[in-house]
Tab-separated table of C-alpha atoms and ligand atoms in Angstrom:
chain	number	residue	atom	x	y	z
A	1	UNK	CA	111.160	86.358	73.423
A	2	UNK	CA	108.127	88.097	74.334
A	3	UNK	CA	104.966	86.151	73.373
A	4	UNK	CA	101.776	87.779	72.285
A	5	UNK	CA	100.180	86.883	75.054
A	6	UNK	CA	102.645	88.400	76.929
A	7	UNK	CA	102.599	91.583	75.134
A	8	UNK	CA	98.599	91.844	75.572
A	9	UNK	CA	99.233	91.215	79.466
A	10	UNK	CA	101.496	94.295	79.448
A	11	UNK	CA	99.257	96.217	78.147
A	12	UNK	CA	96.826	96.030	80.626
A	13	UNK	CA	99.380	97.570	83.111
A	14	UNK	CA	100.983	100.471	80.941
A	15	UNK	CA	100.232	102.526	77.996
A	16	UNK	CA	100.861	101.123	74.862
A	17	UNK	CA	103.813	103.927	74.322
A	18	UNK	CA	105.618	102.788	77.209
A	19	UNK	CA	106.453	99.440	75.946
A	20	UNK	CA	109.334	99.249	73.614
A	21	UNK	CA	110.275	96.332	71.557
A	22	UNK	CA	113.940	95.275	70.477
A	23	UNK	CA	114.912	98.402	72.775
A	24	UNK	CA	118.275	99.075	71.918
A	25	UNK	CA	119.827	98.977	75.486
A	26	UNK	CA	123.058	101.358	73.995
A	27	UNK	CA	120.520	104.165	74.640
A	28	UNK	CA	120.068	103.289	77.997
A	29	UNK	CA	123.562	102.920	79.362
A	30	UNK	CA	126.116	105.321	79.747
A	31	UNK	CA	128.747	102.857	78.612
A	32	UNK	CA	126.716	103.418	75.497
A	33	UNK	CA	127.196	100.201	74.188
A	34	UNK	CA	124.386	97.085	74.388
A	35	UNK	CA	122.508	95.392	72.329
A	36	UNK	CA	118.396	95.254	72.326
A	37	UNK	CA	116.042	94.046	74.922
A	38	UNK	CA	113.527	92.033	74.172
A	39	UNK	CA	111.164	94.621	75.614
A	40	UNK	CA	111.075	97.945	77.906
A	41	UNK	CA	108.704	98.902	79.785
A	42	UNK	CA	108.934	103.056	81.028
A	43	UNK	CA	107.171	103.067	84.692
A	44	UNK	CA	105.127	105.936	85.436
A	45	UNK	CA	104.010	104.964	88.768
A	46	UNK	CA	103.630	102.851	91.897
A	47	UNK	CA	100.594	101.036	90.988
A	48	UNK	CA	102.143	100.089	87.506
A	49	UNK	CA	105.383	98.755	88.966
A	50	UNK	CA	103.078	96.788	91.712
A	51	UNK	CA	101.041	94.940	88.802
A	52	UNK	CA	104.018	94.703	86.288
A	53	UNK	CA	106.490	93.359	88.745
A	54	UNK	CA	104.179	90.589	90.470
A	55	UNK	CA	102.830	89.612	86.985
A	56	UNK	CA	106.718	88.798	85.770
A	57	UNK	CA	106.938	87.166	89.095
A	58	UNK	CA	104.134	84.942	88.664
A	59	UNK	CA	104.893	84.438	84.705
A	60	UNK	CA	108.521	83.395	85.187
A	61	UNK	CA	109.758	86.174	82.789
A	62	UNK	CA	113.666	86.943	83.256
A	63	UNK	CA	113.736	91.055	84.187
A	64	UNK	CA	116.285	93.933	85.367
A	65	UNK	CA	115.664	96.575	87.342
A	66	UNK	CA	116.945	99.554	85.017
A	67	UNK	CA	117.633	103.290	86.597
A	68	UNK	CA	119.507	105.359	84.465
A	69	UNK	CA	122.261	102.504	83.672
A	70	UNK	CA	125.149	104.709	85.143
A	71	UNK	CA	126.401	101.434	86.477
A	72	UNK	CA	125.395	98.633	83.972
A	73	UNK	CA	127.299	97.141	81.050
A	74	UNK	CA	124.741	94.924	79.002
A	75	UNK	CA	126.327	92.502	76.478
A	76	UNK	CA	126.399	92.863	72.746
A	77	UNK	CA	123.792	90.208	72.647
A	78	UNK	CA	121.183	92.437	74.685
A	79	UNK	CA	118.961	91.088	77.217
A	80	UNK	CA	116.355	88.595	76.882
A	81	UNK	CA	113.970	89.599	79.290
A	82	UNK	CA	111.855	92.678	80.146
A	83	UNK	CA	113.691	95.699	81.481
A	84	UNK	CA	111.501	97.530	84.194
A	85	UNK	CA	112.419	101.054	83.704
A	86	UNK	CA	112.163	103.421	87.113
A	87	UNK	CA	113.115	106.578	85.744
A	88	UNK	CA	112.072	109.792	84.463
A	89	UNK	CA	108.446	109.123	84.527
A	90	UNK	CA	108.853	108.578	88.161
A	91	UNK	CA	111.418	111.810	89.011
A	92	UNK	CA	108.734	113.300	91.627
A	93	UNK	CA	110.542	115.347	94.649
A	94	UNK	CA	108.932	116.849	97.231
A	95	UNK	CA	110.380	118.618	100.926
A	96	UNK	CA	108.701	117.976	103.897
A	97	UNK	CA	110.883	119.987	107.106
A	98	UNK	CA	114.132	118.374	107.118
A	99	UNK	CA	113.143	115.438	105.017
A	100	UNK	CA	113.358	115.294	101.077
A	101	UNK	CA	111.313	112.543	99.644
A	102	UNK	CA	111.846	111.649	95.983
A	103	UNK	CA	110.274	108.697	93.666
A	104	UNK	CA	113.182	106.439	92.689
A	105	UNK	CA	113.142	107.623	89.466
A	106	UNK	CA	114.517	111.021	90.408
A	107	UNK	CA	118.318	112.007	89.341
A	108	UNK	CA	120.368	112.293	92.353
A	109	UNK	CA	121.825	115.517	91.104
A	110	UNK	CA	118.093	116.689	91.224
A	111	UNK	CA	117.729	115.871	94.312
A	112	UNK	CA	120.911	116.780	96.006
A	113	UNK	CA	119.829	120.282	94.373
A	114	UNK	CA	115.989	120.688	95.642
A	115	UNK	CA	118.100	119.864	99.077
A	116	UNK	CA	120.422	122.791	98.367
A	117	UNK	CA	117.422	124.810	97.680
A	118	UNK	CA	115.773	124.543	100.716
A	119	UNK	CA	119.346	124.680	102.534
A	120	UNK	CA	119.711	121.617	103.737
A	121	UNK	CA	122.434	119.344	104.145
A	122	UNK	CA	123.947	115.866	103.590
A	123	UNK	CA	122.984	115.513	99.841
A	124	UNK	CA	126.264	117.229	98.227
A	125	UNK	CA	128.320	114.129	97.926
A	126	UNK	CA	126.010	112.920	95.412
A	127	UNK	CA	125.043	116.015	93.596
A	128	UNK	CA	127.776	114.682	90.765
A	129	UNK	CA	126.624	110.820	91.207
A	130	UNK	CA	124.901	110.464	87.382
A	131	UNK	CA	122.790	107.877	88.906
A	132	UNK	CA	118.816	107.770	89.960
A	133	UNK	CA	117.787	107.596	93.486
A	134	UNK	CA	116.534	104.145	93.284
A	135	UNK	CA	120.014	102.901	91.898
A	136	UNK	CA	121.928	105.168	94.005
A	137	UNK	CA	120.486	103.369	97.071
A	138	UNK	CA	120.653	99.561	95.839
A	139	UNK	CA	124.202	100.383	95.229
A	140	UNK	CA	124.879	102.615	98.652
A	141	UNK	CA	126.483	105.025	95.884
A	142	UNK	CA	128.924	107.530	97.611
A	143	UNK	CA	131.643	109.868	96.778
A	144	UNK	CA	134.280	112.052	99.182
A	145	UNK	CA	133.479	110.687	101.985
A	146	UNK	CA	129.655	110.330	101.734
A	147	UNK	CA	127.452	107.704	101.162
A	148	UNK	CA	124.111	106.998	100.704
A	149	UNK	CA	123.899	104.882	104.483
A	150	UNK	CA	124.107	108.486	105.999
A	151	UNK	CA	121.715	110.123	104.834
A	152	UNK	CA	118.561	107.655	103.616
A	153	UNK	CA	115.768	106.975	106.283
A	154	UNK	CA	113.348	104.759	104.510
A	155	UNK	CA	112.544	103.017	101.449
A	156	UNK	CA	109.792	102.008	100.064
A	157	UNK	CA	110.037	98.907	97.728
A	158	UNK	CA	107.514	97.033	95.866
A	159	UNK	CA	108.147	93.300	96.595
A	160	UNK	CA	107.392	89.871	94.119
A	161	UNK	CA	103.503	89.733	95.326
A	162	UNK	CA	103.327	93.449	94.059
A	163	UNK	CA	103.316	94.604	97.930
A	164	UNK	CA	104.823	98.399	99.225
A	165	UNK	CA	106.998	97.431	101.856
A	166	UNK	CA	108.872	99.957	104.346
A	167	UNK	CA	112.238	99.416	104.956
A	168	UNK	CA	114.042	101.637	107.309
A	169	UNK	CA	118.091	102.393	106.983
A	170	UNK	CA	119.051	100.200	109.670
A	171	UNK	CA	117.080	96.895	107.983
A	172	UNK	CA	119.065	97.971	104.643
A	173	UNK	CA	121.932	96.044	105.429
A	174	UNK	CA	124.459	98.784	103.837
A	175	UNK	CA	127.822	97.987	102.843
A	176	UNK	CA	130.370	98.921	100.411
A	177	UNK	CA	128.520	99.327	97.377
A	178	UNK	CA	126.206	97.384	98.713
A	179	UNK	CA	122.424	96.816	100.327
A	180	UNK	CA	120.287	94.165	100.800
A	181	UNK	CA	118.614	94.971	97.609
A	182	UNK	CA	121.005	94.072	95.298
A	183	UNK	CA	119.983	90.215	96.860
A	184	UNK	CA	116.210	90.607	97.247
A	185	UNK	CA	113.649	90.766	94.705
A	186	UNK	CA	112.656	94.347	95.354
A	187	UNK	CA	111.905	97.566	93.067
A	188	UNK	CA	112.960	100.869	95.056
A	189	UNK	CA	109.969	103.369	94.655
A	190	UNK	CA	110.567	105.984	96.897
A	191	UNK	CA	113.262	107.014	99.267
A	192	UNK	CA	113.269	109.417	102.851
A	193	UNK	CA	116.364	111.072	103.097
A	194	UNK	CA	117.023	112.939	106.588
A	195	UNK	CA	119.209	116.044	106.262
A	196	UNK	CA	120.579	118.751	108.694
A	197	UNK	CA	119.542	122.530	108.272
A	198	UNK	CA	122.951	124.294	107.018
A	199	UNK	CA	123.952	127.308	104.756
A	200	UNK	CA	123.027	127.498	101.503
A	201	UNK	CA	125.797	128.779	99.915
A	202	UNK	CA	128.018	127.369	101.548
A	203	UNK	CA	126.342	123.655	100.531
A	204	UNK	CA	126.304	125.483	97.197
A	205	UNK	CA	129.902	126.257	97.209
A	206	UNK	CA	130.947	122.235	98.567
A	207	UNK	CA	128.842	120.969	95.445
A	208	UNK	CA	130.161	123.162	92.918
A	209	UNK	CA	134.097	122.184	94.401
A	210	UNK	CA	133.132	118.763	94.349
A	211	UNK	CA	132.021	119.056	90.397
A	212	UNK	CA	135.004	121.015	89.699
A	213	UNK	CA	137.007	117.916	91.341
A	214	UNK	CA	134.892	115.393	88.950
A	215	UNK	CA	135.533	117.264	85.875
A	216	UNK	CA	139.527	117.708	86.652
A	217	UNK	CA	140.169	114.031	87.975
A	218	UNK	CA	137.666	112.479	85.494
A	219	UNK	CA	137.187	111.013	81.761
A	220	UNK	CA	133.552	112.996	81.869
A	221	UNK	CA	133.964	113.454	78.085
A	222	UNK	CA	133.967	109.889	77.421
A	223	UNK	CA	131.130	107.459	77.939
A	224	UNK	CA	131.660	104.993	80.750
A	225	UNK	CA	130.335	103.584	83.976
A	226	UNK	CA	132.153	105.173	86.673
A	227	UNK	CA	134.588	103.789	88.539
A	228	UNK	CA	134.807	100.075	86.834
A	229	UNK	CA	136.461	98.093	89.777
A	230	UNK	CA	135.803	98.522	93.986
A	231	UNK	CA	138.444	99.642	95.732
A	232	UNK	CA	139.875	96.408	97.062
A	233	UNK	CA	141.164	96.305	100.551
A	234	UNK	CA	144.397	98.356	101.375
A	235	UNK	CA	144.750	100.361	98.007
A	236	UNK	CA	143.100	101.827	95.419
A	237	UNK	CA	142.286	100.157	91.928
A	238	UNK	CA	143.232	103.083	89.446
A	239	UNK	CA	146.591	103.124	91.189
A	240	UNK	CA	147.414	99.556	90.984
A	241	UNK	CA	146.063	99.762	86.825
A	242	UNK	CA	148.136	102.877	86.491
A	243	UNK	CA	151.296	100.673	88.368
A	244	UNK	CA	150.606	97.243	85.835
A	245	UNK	CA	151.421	99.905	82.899
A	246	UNK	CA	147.751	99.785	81.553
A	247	UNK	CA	147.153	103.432	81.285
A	248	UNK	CA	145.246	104.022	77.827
A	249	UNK	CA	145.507	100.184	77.496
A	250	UNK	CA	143.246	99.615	74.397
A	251	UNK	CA	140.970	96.784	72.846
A	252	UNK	CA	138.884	97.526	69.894
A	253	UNK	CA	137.132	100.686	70.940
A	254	UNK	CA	137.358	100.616	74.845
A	255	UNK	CA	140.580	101.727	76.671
A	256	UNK	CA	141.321	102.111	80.755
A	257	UNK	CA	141.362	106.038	80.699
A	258	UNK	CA	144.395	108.047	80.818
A	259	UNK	CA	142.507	110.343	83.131
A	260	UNK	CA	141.743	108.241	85.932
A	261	UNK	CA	142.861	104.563	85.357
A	262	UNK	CA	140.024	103.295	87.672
A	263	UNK	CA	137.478	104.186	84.772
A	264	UNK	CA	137.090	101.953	81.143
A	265	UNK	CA	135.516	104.047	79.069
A	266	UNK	CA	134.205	103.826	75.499
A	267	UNK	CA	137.022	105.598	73.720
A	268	UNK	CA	134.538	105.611	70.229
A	269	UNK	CA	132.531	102.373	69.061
A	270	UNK	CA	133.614	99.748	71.576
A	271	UNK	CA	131.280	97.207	71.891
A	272	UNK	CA	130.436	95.136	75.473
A	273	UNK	CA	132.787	92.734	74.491
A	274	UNK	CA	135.505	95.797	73.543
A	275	UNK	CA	134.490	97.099	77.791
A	276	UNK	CA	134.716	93.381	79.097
A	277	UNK	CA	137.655	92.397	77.144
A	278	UNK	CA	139.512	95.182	78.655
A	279	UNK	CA	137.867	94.420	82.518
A	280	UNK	CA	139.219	90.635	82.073
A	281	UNK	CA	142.694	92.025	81.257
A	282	UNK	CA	143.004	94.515	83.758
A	283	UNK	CA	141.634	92.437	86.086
A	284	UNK	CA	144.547	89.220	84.837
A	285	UNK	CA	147.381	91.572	84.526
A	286	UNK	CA	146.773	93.012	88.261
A	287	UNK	CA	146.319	89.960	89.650
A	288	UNK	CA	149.513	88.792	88.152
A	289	UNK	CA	151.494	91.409	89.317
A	290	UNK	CA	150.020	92.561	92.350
A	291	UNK	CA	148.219	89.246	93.523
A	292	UNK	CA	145.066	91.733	93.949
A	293	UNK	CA	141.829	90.659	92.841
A	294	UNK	CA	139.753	93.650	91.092
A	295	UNK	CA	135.971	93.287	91.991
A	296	UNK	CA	133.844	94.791	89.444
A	297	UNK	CA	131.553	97.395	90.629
A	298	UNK	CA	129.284	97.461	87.315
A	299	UNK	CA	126.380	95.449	87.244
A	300	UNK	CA	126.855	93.162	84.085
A	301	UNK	CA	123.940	92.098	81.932
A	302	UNK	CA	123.153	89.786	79.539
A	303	UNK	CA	126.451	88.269	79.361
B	401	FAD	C1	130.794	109.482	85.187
B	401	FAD	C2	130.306	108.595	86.304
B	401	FAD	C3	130.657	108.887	87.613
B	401	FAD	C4	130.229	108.086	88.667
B	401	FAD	N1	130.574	108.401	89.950
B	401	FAD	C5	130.155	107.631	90.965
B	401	FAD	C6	130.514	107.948	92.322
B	401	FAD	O1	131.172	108.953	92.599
B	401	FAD	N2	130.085	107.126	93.305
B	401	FAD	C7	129.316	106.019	93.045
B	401	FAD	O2	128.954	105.308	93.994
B	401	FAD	N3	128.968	105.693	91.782
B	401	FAD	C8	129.361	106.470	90.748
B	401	FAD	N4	129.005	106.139	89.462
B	401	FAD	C9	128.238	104.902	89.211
B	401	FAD	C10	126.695	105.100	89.209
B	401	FAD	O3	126.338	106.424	88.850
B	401	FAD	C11	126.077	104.761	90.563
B	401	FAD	O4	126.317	103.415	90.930
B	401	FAD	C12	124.553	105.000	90.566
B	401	FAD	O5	124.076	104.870	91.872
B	401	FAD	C13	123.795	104.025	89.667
B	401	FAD	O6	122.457	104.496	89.554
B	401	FAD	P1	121.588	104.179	88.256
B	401	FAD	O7	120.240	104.731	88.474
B	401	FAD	O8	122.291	104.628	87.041
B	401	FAD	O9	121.533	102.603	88.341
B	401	FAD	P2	121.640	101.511	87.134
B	401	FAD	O10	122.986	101.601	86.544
B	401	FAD	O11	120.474	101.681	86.227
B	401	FAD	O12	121.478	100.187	87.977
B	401	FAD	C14	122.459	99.822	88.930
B	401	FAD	C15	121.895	98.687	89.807
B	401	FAD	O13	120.812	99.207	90.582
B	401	FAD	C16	119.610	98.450	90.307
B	401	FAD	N5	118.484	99.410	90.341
B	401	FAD	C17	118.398	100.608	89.722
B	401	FAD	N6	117.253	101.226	90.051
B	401	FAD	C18	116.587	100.395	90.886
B	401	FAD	C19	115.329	100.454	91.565
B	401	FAD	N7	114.495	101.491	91.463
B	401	FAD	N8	114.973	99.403	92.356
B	401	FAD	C20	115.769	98.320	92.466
B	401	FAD	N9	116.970	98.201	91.847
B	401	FAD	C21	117.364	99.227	91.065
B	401	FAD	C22	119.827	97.829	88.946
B	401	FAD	O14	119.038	96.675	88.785
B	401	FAD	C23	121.325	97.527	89.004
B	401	FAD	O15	121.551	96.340	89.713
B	401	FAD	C24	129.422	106.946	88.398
B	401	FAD	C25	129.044	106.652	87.071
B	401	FAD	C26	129.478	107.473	86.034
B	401	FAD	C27	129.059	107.171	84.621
């Protein structure tokens, strides 16, 4: 619950309209399913996200780090906390030589596009990625054969005392869907990415191919969250689904795609529980046939 007090306190960071009440979190995840959150706050800027994050800091308040929830599924029960949006409000991109610098809030496909448009290089793996910048580097997002680790510089982050620190690509710790971030209490602001000068229409050409890949191997019609599981060691999670015989394996209104087995999607009106219910059984019946343990690689909340 948010108090009043609370409530006046986050006022004197943001505009009134950017805090939202009972926020259905459905809206904000491309699972589509969630229930509300207590509150969201919509971050416009730096020196909002410095004041807002050390005051939850200092206040104790539960909070989650929200981008464009391309990789989130929050439960049916919502969130109890405040969600700290970094999003479209903070979607600034601007080229400097071979450098594109972009607020966190910034789509990847945006900026994988400004890249294109000032021919340079690197970016076209992620051009399809739904996520934001800021997500897309907590996560080290990456698609045929890229990843974020090759091509970010520096990040700025906004630490618990409300402090811009720098850190630079080596100091991210990147792994497998993974950087230090997702383990520190940081808020990505901005990111440096370093790219090569190359062709334009010939990056235009790779990211168009890799789109036209997405949309053939893909359940893009359907909401989901990506790829549900990591790929664990030695094979490949929608093969070993697709090999347990759960291919359109259904509960309630979620079902593992007949597409590409390595998504769940929301096949009409699942619910969290619907998406997790069919996670915990994919996840048994592997284990029991294959003795491979599926890894999530969405970010659960609220459960
Ligand atoms: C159709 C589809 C296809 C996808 N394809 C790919 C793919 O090819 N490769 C891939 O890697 N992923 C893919 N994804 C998953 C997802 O898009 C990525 O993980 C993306 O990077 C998540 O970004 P987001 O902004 O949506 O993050 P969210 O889902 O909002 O958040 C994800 C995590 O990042 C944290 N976070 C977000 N923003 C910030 C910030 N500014 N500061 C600190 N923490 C933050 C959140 O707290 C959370 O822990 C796909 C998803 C969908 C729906």
């Amino acid at each position: 619950m948010i108090s009043q007090a609370m409530l006046e306190a986050l006022k004197g960071f943001v505009p009134t309209e950017n805090i939202y009440l009972q926020e259905p979190m459905s809206k904000h995840s491309t699972f589509r399913v969630g229930g509300p959150a207590d509150c969201l706050v919509a971050l416009e800027n730096e020196e909002q996200l410095r004041k807002l994050h050390h005051y939850v800091h200092l206040a104790g308040i539960p909070f989650f780090v929200l981008g464009n929830g391309s990789n989130i599924l929050v439960s049916d029960k919502g969130y109890k906390g405040i969600i700290l949006q970094v999003g479209d409000r903070m979607n600034q991109v601007r080229v400097e030589g071979n450098r594109v610098i972009a607020q966190a809030g910034a789509k990847l496909s945006q900026v994988a596009r400004v890249a294109m448009e000032h021919g340079l290089t690197g970016l076209e793996f992620a051009s399809g990625i739904p996520g934001t910048v800021g997500g897309g580097v907590v996560m080290n997002a990456g698609a045929y054969g890229g990843e974020m680790k090759q091509v970010v510089e520096l990040v700025k982050v906004v630490n618990r005392d409300g402090e811009i620190m720098e850190l630079y690509n080596s100091a991210m710790e990147f792994g497998y869907r993974y950087s230090i971030i997702r383990n520190q209490p940081f808020v990505v602001t901005q990111v440096s990415f370093l790219l090569q000068e190359g062709d334009k229409a010939q990056i235009k050409a790779t990211m168009d191919d890799l789109a036209a890949r997405r949309r053939e191997k893909q359940p893009l019609e359907y909401p989901s969250a990506g790829s549900t599981f990591k790929r664990p060691e030695g094979y490949f999670a929608g093969e070993l689904i697709m090999k347990a015989g759960l291919r359109g394996f259904r509960m309630g209104g979620a079902m593992v795609s007949e597409k590409h087995c390595g998504f769940v999607i929301n096949a009409g009106n699942a619910t969290a529980d619907d998406v997790m219910n069919v996670i915990r059984e994919v996840q048994r019946q592997v284990k029991e046939q294959f003795h491979v343990n599926l890894e999530p690689e969405v970010v659960f909340l609220g459960f």
